Coordinates of C-alpha atoms and ligand atoms in Angstrom, one line a residue:
M1 CA 109.0 59.6 124.9
K2 CA 109.3 58.9 121.2
D3 CA 112.6 59.8 119.6
W4 CA 112.0 62.8 117.3
K5 CA 113.8 61.1 114.4
Q6 CA 111.5 58.2 114.6
D7 CA 108.5 60.6 114.8
Y8 CA 109.9 62.5 111.7
N9 CA 110.4 59.3 109.7
E10 CA 106.9 58.0 110.5
K11 CA 105.4 61.3 109.3
I12 CA 107.2 61.2 105.9
T13 CA 104.7 60.5 103.1
T14 CA 104.1 61.3 99.4
K15 CA 102.5 64.6 98.3
E16 CA 99.5 62.6 96.9
E17 CA 98.9 60.9 100.3
A18 CA 99.4 64.0 102.3
L19 CA 96.9 66.1 100.4
L20 CA 94.3 63.4 100.8
H21 CA 93.8 64.9 104.3
V22 CA 92.2 68.0 102.8
N23 CA 88.5 67.6 102.7
S24 CA 85.6 69.4 100.9
G25 CA 84.5 72.5 102.9
N26 CA 87.9 72.9 104.6
R27 CA 89.7 76.2 105.0
V28 CA 93.3 75.7 103.9
V29 CA 95.9 78.4 104.7
F30 CA 99.3 78.3 103.0
G31 CA 102.6 80.1 103.2
H32 CA 103.2 82.8 100.6
A33 CA 105.7 84.6 98.4
A34 CA 108.9 82.6 98.1
G35 CA 107.9 80.6 101.1
E36 CA 104.9 79.0 99.3
P37 CA 105.1 75.2 99.6
I38 CA 104.5 74.9 95.8
I39 CA 104.8 71.1 95.7
L40 CA 101.9 70.8 98.1
V41 CA 99.8 73.6 96.5
D42 CA 100.2 72.0 93.0
E43 CA 99.1 68.7 94.4
L44 CA 96.1 70.3 96.1
V45 CA 95.1 71.7 92.7
N46 CA 95.7 68.2 91.1
Q47 CA 93.1 66.8 93.5
N48 CA 90.4 69.3 92.5
N49 CA 88.0 66.7 91.2
R50 CA 87.4 65.1 94.6
L51 CA 87.1 68.5 96.4
Q52 CA 84.3 71.1 96.7
D53 CA 84.2 74.5 98.4
V54 CA 87.7 74.4 99.7
E55 CA 88.6 77.9 100.9
I56 CA 92.2 78.9 100.1
V57 CA 93.7 81.7 102.1
H58 CA 97.1 83.3 101.6
M59 CA 99.0 86.6 101.0
V60 CA 101.4 87.4 98.3
P61 CA 101.2 85.1 95.2
L62 CA 104.3 84.9 93.0
R63 CA 103.1 82.3 90.5
E64 CA 100.1 81.5 88.4
C65 CA 97.3 80.6 90.8
K66 CA 95.5 77.7 89.1
Y67 CA 92.8 77.5 91.9
C68 CA 91.6 81.0 90.8
L69 CA 91.1 80.1 87.1
P70 CA 87.7 79.8 85.5
G71 CA 86.4 76.3 85.9
M72 CA 87.8 75.9 89.5
E73 CA 85.1 77.9 91.2
N74 CA 83.1 74.8 92.5
H75 CA 86.3 73.2 93.9
F76 CA 88.2 76.2 95.3
R77 CA 87.2 79.6 96.6
H78 CA 90.2 81.9 97.0
N79 CA 90.3 84.4 99.8
S80 CA 93.2 86.8 99.2
L81 CA 94.9 88.7 102.0
F82 CA 97.1 90.5 99.5
S83 CA 96.3 90.4 95.8
G84 CA 98.9 89.9 93.0
A85 CA 99.2 89.1 89.4
G86 CA 97.9 85.5 89.9
T87 CA 94.8 86.4 91.9
R88 CA 93.7 89.9 90.8
R89 CA 91.5 88.7 87.9
G90 CA 89.7 86.1 90.0
I91 CA 88.7 88.9 92.4
S92 CA 87.5 91.3 89.8
E93 CA 85.6 88.6 88.0
G94 CA 83.9 87.4 91.2
R95 CA 85.5 84.0 91.5
S96 CA 87.7 85.0 94.4
D97 CA 87.5 87.3 97.5
Y98 CA 89.7 89.8 99.2
T99 CA 89.8 90.4 102.9
P100 CA 91.2 93.8 104.0
V101 CA 93.5 93.3 107.0
F102 CA 96.7 94.8 108.4
F103 CA 99.6 92.3 108.0
S104 CA 100.2 92.5 111.7
E105 CA 96.7 91.3 112.5
I106 CA 96.6 88.3 110.2
P107 CA 97.9 85.8 112.8
R108 CA 95.1 87.0 115.1
L109 CA 92.5 86.0 112.5
F110 CA 93.7 82.4 112.9
R111 CA 94.5 82.4 116.6
D112 CA 91.2 83.9 117.7
E113 CA 89.3 81.6 115.2
I114 CA 87.8 84.5 113.3
L115 CA 89.1 82.4 110.4
P116 CA 89.4 78.9 111.9
V117 CA 92.0 76.9 110.1
D118 CA 91.5 73.3 109.1
V119 CA 94.7 72.6 107.2
T120 CA 98.0 74.6 106.9
L121 CA 100.5 73.9 104.2
I122 CA 104.0 75.2 105.0
Q123 CA 107.5 75.0 103.7
L124 CA 110.3 74.4 106.2
S125 CA 114.1 73.7 106.4
P126 CA 115.2 70.2 107.5
P127 CA 115.3 69.6 111.2
N128 CA 118.2 70.5 113.5
E129 CA 119.7 68.0 116.0
D130 CA 116.8 68.6 118.4
G131 CA 114.0 68.1 115.9
Y132 CA 113.2 71.7 115.3
L133 CA 112.5 72.9 111.8
S134 CA 112.9 76.6 110.8
F135 CA 110.3 78.6 108.9
G136 CA 113.2 79.8 106.8
I137 CA 112.3 82.9 104.7
S138 CA 108.6 83.1 105.6
V139 CA 107.6 83.2 109.2
D140 CA 105.0 86.0 109.0
Y141 CA 101.4 84.6 109.5
T142 CA 102.6 81.0 108.5
M143 CA 103.8 80.1 112.0
Q144 CA 100.4 81.1 113.6
A145 CA 98.5 79.3 110.9
A146 CA 100.5 76.1 111.7
Q147 CA 99.8 76.6 115.4
S148 CA 96.1 77.1 114.8
A149 CA 95.5 74.3 112.2
K150 CA 93.9 71.0 112.9
I151 CA 96.2 69.4 110.4
V152 CA 99.7 70.6 109.5
I153 CA 101.3 69.4 106.2
A154 CA 104.9 70.4 105.7
E155 CA 107.1 70.5 102.6
V156 CA 110.6 70.0 104.1
N157 CA 112.9 71.5 101.4
K158 CA 116.6 70.9 101.7
Q159 CA 117.2 74.2 100.0
M160 CA 115.2 76.3 102.5
P161 CA 117.7 78.2 104.6
R162 CA 117.6 77.6 108.3
T163 CA 117.0 81.0 109.9
W164 CA 117.1 82.1 113.5
G165 CA 114.1 83.3 115.5
S166 CA 111.1 81.0 114.8
Q167 CA 110.8 77.3 114.5
I168 CA 108.4 74.4 114.9
H169 CA 109.0 71.0 116.4
V170 CA 108.5 67.7 114.5
S171 CA 105.9 66.7 117.0
E172 CA 103.7 69.7 115.9
I173 CA 103.6 68.5 112.3
D174 CA 101.2 65.8 111.0
Y175 CA 102.6 64.9 107.5
I176 CA 105.9 65.6 105.9
V177 CA 106.8 65.7 102.2
E178 CA 110.5 65.9 101.6
T179 CA 111.8 67.9 98.6
D180 CA 115.1 69.3 97.3
R181 CA 114.1 72.1 94.9
L182 CA 115.0 75.7 94.1
L183 CA 113.2 78.4 96.0
L184 CA 111.3 81.0 94.1
E185 CA 113.5 83.9 93.4
I186 CA 112.9 87.6 92.6
T187 CA 115.7 89.3 90.7
P188 CA 116.5 93.0 91.6
P189 CA 114.5 95.3 89.3
E190 CA 116.0 97.7 86.7
I191 CA 116.1 101.2 88.1
S192 CA 114.9 104.1 85.9
S193 CA 116.2 107.6 86.1
V194 CA 112.9 108.7 87.7
E195 CA 113.3 106.1 90.4
E196 CA 116.9 107.2 90.8
S197 CA 115.7 110.7 91.6
I198 CA 113.1 109.4 94.0
G199 CA 115.8 107.3 95.7
R200 CA 118.1 110.3 96.1
N201 CA 115.2 112.3 97.7
I202 CA 114.5 109.4 100.1
A203 CA 118.1 109.0 101.0
S204 CA 118.3 112.8 101.9
L205 CA 115.8 112.1 104.8
I206 CA 117.8 109.2 106.2
P207 CA 120.3 110.1 108.9
D208 CA 123.2 107.9 110.2
K209 CA 122.0 105.3 112.8
A210 CA 118.5 105.1 111.3
N211 CA 116.6 101.9 111.3
L212 CA 114.8 101.1 108.1
Q213 CA 111.6 99.4 107.0
L214 CA 111.7 98.7 103.2
G215 CA 109.3 97.3 100.8
I216 CA 110.3 95.4 97.6
G217 CA 110.7 96.9 94.2
A218 CA 112.5 99.6 92.3
I219 CA 111.9 102.5 94.7
P220 CA 113.3 100.8 97.9
D221 CA 116.2 99.5 95.8
A222 CA 116.8 103.0 94.3
A223 CA 116.9 104.4 97.9
L224 CA 119.4 101.7 99.0
S225 CA 121.7 102.7 96.1
F226 CA 122.1 106.2 97.6
L227 CA 122.9 105.0 101.1
H228 CA 126.6 104.0 100.6
E229 CA 127.9 107.1 102.5
K230 CA 125.7 106.5 105.6
Q231 CA 126.8 105.0 108.8
D232 CA 125.5 102.3 111.1
L233 CA 122.1 101.8 109.6
G234 CA 119.8 99.1 110.9
I235 CA 117.0 97.0 109.5
H236 CA 113.7 96.5 111.3
T237 CA 111.3 95.6 108.6
E238 CA 108.7 93.2 107.4
M239 CA 110.8 92.0 104.5
F240 CA 114.1 92.7 102.8
S241 CA 115.8 91.8 99.6
D242 CA 119.3 91.5 98.0
G243 CA 120.1 95.3 98.1
V244 CA 120.5 95.2 101.9
V245 CA 123.1 92.5 101.7
D246 CA 125.4 94.8 99.7
L247 CA 125.1 97.5 102.3
Y248 CA 125.9 95.0 105.0
N249 CA 129.0 93.8 103.2
Q250 CA 130.1 97.4 102.8
G251 CA 129.7 98.0 106.5
V252 CA 126.9 100.6 106.0
V253 CA 124.3 98.3 107.7
T254 CA 125.5 97.3 111.2
N255 CA 122.2 97.2 113.1
K256 CA 124.3 98.7 116.0
Y257 CA 121.7 101.3 116.9
N258 CA 118.7 99.0 116.7
N259 CA 117.9 99.6 120.4
L260 CA 115.4 96.7 120.4
N261 CA 117.5 94.0 118.8
P262 CA 121.1 95.3 118.7
G263 CA 123.2 93.8 116.0
K264 CA 120.3 92.0 114.4
F265 CA 118.4 92.3 111.2
T266 CA 114.7 91.9 112.2
A267 CA 112.2 90.7 109.5
T268 CA 109.3 88.5 109.0
F269 CA 109.7 87.3 105.4
L270 CA 112.3 87.6 102.6
M271 CA 112.2 87.7 98.8
G272 CA 115.3 87.9 96.6
T273 CA 117.8 85.7 94.9
R274 CA 119.8 82.7 96.1
R275 CA 122.4 85.1 97.3
L276 CA 120.0 86.5 99.9
Y277 CA 118.9 83.1 100.9
D278 CA 122.5 82.0 101.4
F279 CA 123.2 85.2 103.4
V280 CA 120.5 84.4 105.9
D281 CA 121.2 80.7 106.2
D282 CA 122.2 79.9 109.8
N283 CA 123.1 83.6 110.2
P284 CA 122.8 84.5 113.9
N285 CA 122.6 88.2 113.0
V286 CA 119.2 87.7 111.2
D287 CA 116.2 87.2 113.4
M288 CA 113.0 86.1 111.6
H289 CA 109.9 86.7 113.7
P290 CA 106.2 86.4 113.3
V291 CA 104.5 89.4 111.7
D292 CA 102.6 90.2 114.9
Y293 CA 106.0 91.0 116.4
T294 CA 107.9 92.7 113.6
N295 CA 104.9 94.8 112.4
N296 CA 103.3 95.3 115.8
V297 CA 103.2 99.1 116.4
M298 CA 103.8 98.5 120.1
V299 CA 107.1 96.7 119.1
A300 CA 108.3 98.5 116.0
G301 CA 107.3 101.9 117.5
R302 CA 109.9 101.4 120.2
V303 CA 112.7 101.2 117.7
N304 CA 114.5 104.5 117.6
N305 CA 114.8 106.5 114.4
L306 CA 112.5 104.1 112.5
I307 CA 112.1 105.2 108.9
S308 CA 109.5 103.4 106.8
I309 CA 109.7 103.5 103.0
N310 CA 106.6 102.5 101.1
S311 CA 104.9 103.3 97.8
A312 CA 101.5 104.3 96.6
I313 CA 99.2 104.3 93.5
Q314 CA 97.6 107.7 94.1
V315 CA 97.7 110.5 96.7
D316 CA 95.1 113.2 96.7
L317 CA 95.4 116.9 97.7
F318 CA 94.1 116.1 101.3
G319 CA 97.1 113.7 101.7
Q320 CA 95.0 110.6 101.5
V321 CA 97.1 107.7 100.2
C322 CA 95.8 104.9 98.1
S323 CA 98.3 102.1 97.7
D324 CA 96.3 98.9 97.1
T325 CA 93.5 99.6 94.7
I326 CA 93.3 101.1 91.2
G327 CA 89.8 102.5 91.2
Y328 CA 87.6 99.5 92.1
Q329 CA 90.2 97.0 91.2
Q330 CA 92.0 95.3 94.2
F331 CA 95.5 95.6 93.0
S332 CA 97.6 94.5 96.0
G333 CA 96.8 94.9 99.7
V334 CA 97.6 97.1 102.7
G335 CA 100.4 94.7 103.7
G336 CA 102.5 96.3 106.4
Q337 CA 102.3 99.8 105.1
V338 CA 100.0 101.2 107.8
D339 CA 101.7 99.1 110.5
F340 CA 105.0 100.8 109.7
V341 CA 103.6 104.3 109.0
R342 CA 102.1 104.2 112.6
A343 CA 105.2 102.6 114.2
S344 CA 107.5 105.2 112.7
S345 CA 105.2 107.9 113.9
L346 CA 105.6 106.5 117.5
S347 CA 109.3 105.9 117.1
P348 CA 111.6 108.6 118.7
G349 CA 113.1 110.3 115.6
G350 CA 110.9 108.2 113.3
K351 CA 109.7 109.3 109.8
S352 CA 107.3 107.6 107.4
I353 CA 107.9 108.1 103.7
I354 CA 105.5 107.3 100.8
A355 CA 107.3 107.6 97.5
F356 CA 106.2 107.0 93.9
P357 CA 106.8 108.4 90.4
S358 CA 104.7 111.5 89.8
T359 CA 102.9 109.9 86.8
S360 CA 101.9 106.5 85.5
K361 CA 100.9 105.1 82.1
N362 CA 103.8 106.7 80.2
G363 CA 103.2 110.1 81.8
T364 CA 99.6 110.3 80.8
I365 CA 98.2 110.1 84.4
S366 CA 99.2 112.1 87.4
R367 CA 99.5 110.1 90.6
I368 CA 98.8 113.2 92.6
V369 CA 95.1 113.9 92.1
P370 CA 92.5 116.4 93.4
L371 CA 90.5 113.6 95.0
L372 CA 91.1 109.8 95.0
N373 CA 89.4 108.1 92.1
E374 CA 85.9 106.6 92.5
G375 CA 86.4 103.1 94.0
A376 CA 89.9 103.8 95.3
C377 CA 90.3 103.0 99.0
V378 CA 92.3 104.9 101.5
T379 CA 95.3 102.8 102.6
T380 CA 97.2 105.4 104.7
S381 CA 94.9 108.1 106.0
R382 CA 95.5 111.8 105.9
N383 CA 95.9 111.8 109.7
D384 CA 98.8 109.3 109.5
V385 CA 100.6 110.5 106.4
H386 CA 104.0 112.2 106.9
Y387 CA 106.4 112.6 103.9
I388 CA 105.4 112.2 100.3
I389 CA 108.1 112.0 97.7
T390 CA 108.2 112.0 93.9
E391 CA 111.1 112.6 91.5
Y392 CA 110.3 116.4 91.9
G393 CA 110.8 116.6 95.6
I394 CA 109.6 116.1 99.1
A395 CA 106.3 117.2 100.7
D396 CA 106.3 117.1 104.5
L397 CA 102.6 116.9 105.4
R398 CA 102.7 116.4 109.1
G399 CA 101.1 119.3 111.0
K400 CA 100.1 121.0 107.8
T401 CA 96.7 122.4 107.1
I402 CA 94.7 121.2 104.1
R403 CA 95.7 124.3 102.1
Q404 CA 99.4 123.8 103.0
R405 CA 99.2 120.2 102.0
A406 CA 97.6 120.9 98.7
K407 CA 100.3 123.4 97.9
A408 CA 103.1 121.1 99.0
L409 CA 101.7 118.2 97.0
I410 CA 101.2 120.3 93.8
S411 CA 104.8 121.5 94.1
I412 CA 106.1 117.8 93.7
A413 CA 103.5 116.8 91.0
H414 CA 104.7 116.5 87.4
P415 CA 104.9 120.0 85.9
D416 CA 102.5 119.0 83.1
F417 CA 99.7 118.5 85.7
Q418 CA 100.4 121.4 88.1
D419 CA 98.0 123.8 86.4
Y420 CA 95.2 121.3 86.4
L421 CA 95.8 120.5 90.1
N422 CA 96.0 124.3 91.0
Q423 CA 92.7 125.0 89.3
N424 CA 91.1 122.1 91.2
Y425 CA 92.6 123.3 94.4
K426 CA 91.3 126.8 93.9
K427 CA 87.8 125.5 93.1
N428 CA 87.4 123.0 95.8
I429 CA 89.7 123.6 98.7
Ligands
COA501 N1 96.3 105.0 87.9 C1 96.2 103.9 87.1 N2 97.2 102.9 87.2 C2 98.2 103.1 88.0 C3 98.3 104.2 88.8 C4 97.3 105.2 88.7 N3 97.4 106.3 89.5 N4 99.5 104.1 89.5 C5 100.0 102.9 89.2 N5 99.3 102.3 88.2 C6 99.6 101.0 87.6 C7 100.9 101.1 86.9 O1 100.7 101.5 85.5 C8 101.3 99.6 86.9 O2 100.5 98.9 85.9 P1 101.1 97.6 85.2 O3 101.4 96.6 86.2 O4 100.1 97.3 84.2 O5 102.4 98.2 84.5 C9 100.8 99.2 88.3 O6 99.8 100.1 88.6 C10 101.8 99.1 89.4 O7 102.4 100.4 89.4 P2 103.9 100.5 89.9 O8 104.2 101.9 90.2 O9 104.8 99.9 88.9 O10 103.9 99.6 91.2 P3 105.0 99.1 92.2 O11 105.3 97.7 91.7 O12 106.1 100.1 92.4 O13 104.1 98.9 93.5 C11 102.3 99.6 95.0 C12 103.5 100.1 94.0 C13 101.8 100.8 95.6 C14 101.2 98.9 94.2 C15 102.9 98.6 96.0 O14 104.0 99.3 96.7 C16 101.9 98.2 97.0 O15 101.2 97.2 96.8 N6 101.9 98.8 98.2 C17 100.9 98.4 99.3 C18 101.5 97.5 100.2 C19 102.7 98.0 101.0 O16 103.1 99.1 101.0 N7 103.3 97.0 101.7 C20 104.5 97.3 102.6 C21 105.8 97.0 102.0 S1 106.0 95.3 101.5

């Protein structure tokens, strides 16, 4: 059998040579968020003149997406699984597409060849002594995309942390491009006084020994800043960021009562600063798993006292939650929101929380509305919804009639909009 080191060395090539293996008409799936193999992606874009109709598939974009810009439409067609600043415009202007799909089900699209994968571009840590490379901060759908692809091209970045849980062997990779570059970083957001009030309300629902799923952004961070007095919290989530590291260092997060993976952080991707990336590097207490494990309701639903914390764009008086569209515009994606809303509903002692400021656009628009806007899509249905939180309080909608829900939601709307909502409620409900 070939020595893995020899195999590794024979697969090392330049980015220019590696990307020549993408052909017109191929479907190319690449890693996302801070795990995006940016050296490979930029080279793919550089080679646009020799390529036609290459479909590009990925989730969260953190950078400008040049393949979505005007003029690229004959070369690349982008198919977004979670829209962001770099991809939104292409979708609304018709150059790109969006595919609605739960995060937990993305690996299945590739495994079952609903979306057959020609080429996967991934970013990995350098190999260990047995020739295994870690998916680092982004395992999610990336691992399955690599397992399903005809060709796997890997950026092996010296600065990608080696994380425990999921890895790939050199023999499963076709071409390797070595790099030593900074990972993309997300700095913790500024927290406003409104977000602070929301964070305090969220924290009031979190008991000691709870296991948390957190999204990214000011609201989860605000909630974390009110958890210092809690004991023995655990993290079973799709992603986490720097705020959790502070709570771990303070002894608040111990993962002791995570009955499924005791003592372990369980996540599928990470976004934060270098501090977070150093924390997870070779840390046996952090398990990074594919998203069809972390977000699978049959798995996460078995975690006791699972509390999911997510956000929304609009909620109507029926309790329908819209989190990924603004009217007809595809703003983001469902991500893992519904996976975790449902998992926490199955979890013994579980709660799901959807939290957001009561208004947007400098207080001119209420985010609690009589009925979702035209074009807005339901992300979390009224049957799944549990707690809704704003800076004005907490509405517990589970088991409540439509009238009771409307009243509870109006009571946590911004006072400037409560009369308007009341009038609508009396007229229509
Ligand atoms: N009407 C019009 N615009 C609205 C609006 C409304 N009701 N609510 C929000 N917006 C606008 C804001 O003004 C802001 O616009 P800007 O970017 O031009 O400033 C934008 O939408 C984002 O609002 P904000 O409240 O700052 O968003 P956020 O960064 O806190 O993210 C979600 C909130 C809902 C978009 C985000 O959590 C999400 O995408 N959720 C779905 C996926 C998910 O939950 N995944 C699981 C965890 S990772």
